[in-house]
MMTF fields as JSON, N, C-alpha, C and O atoms, coordinates in Angstrom:
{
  "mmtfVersion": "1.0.0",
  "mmtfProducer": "UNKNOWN",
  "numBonds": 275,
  "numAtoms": 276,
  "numGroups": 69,
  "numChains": 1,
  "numModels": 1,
  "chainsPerModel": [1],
  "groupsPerChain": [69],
  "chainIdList": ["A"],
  "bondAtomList": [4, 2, 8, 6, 12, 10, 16, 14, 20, 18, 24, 22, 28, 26, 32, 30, 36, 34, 40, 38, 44, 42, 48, 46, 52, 50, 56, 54, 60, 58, 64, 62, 68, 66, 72, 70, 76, 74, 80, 78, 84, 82, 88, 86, 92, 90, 96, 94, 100, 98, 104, 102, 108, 106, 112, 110, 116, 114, 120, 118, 124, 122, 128, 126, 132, 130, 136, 134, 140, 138, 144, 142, 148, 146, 152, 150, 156, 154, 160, 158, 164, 162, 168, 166, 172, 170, 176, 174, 180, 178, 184, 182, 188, 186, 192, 190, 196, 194, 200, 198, 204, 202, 208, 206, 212, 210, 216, 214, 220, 218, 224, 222, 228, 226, 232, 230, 236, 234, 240, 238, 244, 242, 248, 246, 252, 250, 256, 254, 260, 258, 264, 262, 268, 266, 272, 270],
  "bondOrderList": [1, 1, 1, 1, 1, 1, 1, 1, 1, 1, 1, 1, 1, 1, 1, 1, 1, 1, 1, 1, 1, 1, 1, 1, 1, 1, 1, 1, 1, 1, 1, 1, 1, 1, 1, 1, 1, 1, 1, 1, 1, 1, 1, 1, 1, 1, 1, 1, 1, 1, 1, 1, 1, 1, 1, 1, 1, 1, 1, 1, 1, 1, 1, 1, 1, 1, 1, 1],
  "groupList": [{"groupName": "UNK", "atomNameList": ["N", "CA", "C", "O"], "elementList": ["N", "C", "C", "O"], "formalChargeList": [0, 0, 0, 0], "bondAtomList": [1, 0, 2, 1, 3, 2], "bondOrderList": [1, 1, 2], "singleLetterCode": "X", "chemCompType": "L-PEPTIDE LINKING"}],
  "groupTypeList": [0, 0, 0, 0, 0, 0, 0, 0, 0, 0, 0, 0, 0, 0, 0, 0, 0, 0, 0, 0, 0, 0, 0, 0, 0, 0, 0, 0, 0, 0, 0, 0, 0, 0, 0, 0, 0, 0, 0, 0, 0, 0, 0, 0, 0, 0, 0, 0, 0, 0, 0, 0, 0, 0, 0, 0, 0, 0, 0, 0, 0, 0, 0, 0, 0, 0, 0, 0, 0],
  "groupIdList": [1, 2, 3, 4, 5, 6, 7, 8, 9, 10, 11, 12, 13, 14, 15, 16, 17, 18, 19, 20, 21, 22, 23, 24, 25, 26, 27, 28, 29, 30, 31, 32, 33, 34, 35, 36, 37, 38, 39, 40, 41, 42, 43, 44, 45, 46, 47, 48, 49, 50, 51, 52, 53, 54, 55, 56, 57, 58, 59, 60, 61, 62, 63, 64, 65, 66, 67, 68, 69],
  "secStructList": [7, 7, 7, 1, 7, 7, 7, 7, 7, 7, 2, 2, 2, 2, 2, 2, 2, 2, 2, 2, 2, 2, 2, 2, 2, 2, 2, 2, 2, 6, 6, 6, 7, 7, 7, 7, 2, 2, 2, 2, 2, 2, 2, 2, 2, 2, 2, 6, 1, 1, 1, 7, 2, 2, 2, 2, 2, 2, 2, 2, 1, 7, 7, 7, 7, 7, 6, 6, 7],
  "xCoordList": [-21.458, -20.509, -19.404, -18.297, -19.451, -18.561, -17.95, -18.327, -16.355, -14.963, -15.075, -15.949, -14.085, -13.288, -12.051, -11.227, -11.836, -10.146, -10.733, -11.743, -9.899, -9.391, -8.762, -7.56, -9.931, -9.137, -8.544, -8.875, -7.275, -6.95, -7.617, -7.328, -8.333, -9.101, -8.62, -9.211, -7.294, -6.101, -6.268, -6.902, -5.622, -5.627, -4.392, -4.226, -3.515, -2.019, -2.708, -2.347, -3.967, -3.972, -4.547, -4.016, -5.661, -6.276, -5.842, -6.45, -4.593, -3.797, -3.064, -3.078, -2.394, -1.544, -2.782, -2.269, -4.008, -4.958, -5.265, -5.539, -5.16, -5.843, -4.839, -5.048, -3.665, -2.29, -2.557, -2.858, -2.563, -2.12, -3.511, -3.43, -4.484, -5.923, -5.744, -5.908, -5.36, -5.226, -3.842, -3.667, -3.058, -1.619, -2.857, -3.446, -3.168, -3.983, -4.951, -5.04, -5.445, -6.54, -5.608, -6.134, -4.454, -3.587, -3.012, -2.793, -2.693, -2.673, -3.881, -3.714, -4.751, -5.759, -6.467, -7.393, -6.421, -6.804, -5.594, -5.957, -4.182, -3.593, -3.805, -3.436, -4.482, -4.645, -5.725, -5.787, -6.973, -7.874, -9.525, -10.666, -9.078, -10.356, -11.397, -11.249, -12.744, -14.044, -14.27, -13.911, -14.86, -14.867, -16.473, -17.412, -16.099, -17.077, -17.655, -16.884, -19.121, -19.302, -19.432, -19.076, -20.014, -19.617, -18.574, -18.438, -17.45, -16.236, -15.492, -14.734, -15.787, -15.544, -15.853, -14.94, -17.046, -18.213, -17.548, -17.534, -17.036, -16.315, -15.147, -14.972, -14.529, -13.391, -12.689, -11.816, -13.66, -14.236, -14.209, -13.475, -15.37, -15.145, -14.341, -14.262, -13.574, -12.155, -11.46, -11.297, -11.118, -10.262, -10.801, -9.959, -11.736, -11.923, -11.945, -12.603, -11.526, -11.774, -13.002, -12.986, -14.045, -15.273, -15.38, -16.38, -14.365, -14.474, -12.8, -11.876, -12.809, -11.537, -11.258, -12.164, -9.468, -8.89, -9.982, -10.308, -10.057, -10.616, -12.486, -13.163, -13.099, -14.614, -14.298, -14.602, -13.92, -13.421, -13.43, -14.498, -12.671, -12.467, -13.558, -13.928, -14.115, -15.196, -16.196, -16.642, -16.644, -17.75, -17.762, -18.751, -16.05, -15.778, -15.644, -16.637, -14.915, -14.055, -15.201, -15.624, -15.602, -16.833, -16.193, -15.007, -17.13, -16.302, -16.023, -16.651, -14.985, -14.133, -14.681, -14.692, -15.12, -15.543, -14.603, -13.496, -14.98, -13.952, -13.984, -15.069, -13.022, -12.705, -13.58, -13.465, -14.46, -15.049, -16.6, -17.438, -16.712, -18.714, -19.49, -20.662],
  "yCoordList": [-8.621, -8.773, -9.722, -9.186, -11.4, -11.616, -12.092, -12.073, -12.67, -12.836, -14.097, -14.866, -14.235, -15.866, -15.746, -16.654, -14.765, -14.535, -14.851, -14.399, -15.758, -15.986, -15.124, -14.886, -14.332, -13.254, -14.346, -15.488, -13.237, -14.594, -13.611, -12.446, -13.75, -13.246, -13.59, -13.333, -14.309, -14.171, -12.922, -11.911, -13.148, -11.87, -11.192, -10.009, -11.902, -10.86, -10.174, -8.997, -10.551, -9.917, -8.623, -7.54, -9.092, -8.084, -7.027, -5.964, -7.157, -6.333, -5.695, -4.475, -6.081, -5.679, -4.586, -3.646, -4.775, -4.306, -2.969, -1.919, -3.241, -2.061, -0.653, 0.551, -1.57, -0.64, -0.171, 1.023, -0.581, 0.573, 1.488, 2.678, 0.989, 1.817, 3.008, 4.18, 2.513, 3.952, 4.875, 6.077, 4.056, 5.19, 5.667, 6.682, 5.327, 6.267, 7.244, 8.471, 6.485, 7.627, 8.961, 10.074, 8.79, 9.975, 10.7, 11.899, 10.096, 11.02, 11.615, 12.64, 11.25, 12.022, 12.717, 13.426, 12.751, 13.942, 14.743, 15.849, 14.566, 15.971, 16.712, 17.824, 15.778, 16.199, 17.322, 18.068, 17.34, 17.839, 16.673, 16.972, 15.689, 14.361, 14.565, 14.604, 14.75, 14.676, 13.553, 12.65, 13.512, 11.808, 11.888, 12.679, 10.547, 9.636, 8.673, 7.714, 8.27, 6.861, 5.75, 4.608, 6.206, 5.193, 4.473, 3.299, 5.722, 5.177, 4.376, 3.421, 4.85, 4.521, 2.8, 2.0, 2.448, 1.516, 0.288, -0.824, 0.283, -0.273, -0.272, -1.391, 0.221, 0.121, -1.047, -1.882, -0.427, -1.422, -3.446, -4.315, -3.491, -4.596, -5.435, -6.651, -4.038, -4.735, -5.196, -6.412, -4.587, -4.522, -6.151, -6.992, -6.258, -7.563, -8.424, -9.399, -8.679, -9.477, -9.821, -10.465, -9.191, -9.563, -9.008, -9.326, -8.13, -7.954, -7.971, -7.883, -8.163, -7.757, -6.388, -5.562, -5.876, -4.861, -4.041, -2.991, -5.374, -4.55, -4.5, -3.785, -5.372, -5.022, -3.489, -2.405, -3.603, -1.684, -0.971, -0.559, -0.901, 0.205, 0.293, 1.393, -0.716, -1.144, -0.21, 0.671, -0.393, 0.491, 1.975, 2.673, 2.442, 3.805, 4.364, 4.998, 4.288, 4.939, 5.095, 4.025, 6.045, 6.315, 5.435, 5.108, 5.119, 4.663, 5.492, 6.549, 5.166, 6.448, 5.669, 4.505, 6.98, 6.697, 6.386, 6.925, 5.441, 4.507, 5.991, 6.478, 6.308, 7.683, 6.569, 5.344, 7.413, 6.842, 6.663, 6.706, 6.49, 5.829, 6.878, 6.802],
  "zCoordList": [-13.676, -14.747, -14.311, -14.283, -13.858, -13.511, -15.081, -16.253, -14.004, -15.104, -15.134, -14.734, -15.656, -15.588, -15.025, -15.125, -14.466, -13.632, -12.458, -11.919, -12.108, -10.568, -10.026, -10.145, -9.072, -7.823, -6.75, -6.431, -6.26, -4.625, -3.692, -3.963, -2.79, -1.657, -0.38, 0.669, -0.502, 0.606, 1.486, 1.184, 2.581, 3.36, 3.066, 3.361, 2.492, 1.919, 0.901, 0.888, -0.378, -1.701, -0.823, -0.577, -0.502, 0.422, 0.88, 0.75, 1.559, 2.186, 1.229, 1.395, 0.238, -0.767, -1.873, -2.481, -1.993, -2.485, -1.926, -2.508, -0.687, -0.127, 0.357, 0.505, 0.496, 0.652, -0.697, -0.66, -1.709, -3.109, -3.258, -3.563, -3.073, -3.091, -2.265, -2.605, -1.055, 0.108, -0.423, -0.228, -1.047, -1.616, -2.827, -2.455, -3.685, -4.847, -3.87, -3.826, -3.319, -2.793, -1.793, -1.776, -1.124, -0.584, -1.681, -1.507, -2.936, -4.175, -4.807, -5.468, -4.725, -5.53, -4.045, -4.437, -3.202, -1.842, -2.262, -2.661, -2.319, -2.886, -4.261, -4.636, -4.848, -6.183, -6.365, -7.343, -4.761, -4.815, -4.986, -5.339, -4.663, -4.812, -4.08, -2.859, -4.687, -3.551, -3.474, -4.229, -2.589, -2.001, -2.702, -2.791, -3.11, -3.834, -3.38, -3.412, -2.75, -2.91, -3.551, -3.261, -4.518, -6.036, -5.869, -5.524, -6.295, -6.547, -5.163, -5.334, -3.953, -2.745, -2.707, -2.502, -2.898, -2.583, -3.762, -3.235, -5.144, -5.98, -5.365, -4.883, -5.213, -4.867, -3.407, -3.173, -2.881, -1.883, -2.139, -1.67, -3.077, -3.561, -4.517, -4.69, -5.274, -5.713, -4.453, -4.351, -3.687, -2.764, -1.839, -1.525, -1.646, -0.654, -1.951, -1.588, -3.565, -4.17, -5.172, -6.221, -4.516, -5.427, -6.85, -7.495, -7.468, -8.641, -8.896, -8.087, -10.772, -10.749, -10.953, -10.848, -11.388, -11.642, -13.402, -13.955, -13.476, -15.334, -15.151, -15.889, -14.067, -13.781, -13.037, -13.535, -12.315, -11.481, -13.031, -13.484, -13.499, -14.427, -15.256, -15.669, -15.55, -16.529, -16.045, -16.78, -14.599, -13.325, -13.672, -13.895, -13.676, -12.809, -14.307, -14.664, -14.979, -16.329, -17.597, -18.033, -18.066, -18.707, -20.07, -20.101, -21.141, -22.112, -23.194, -23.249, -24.311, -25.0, -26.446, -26.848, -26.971, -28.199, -29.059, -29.053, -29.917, -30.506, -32.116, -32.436, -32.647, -33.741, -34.85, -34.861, -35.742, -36.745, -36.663, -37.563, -35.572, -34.796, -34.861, -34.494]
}
């Protein structure tokens, strides 16, 4: 499913990526989170760049029935 967004695959985005991934993931281990590989394994490749923020969600987030269908 690629985009047309330009990820930066810098080693700062990278870093800045993976710092907020590991703060979500220390919130959802208090929240009670089983570890997932799926979600692990995506996350993953957001994080080094190969997908974007909205292909991740697209992966992980089931889709919501639109009222009316």
């Amino acid at each position: 499913m690629p985009s047309d967004e330009v990820i930066d695959r810098s080693p700062e985005a990278i870093a800045r990526r993976r710092s907020s991934m590991n703060q979500a993931r220390a919130s959802n281990i208090r929240a009670g989170y089983v570890h997932d590989e799926e979600l692990e394994y995506h996350t993953e490749r957001y994080v080094l760049g190969e997908i974007s923020r909205d292909e991740l969600r697209q992966l992980l987030l089931p889709p919501y029935p639109v009222k009316g269908e």
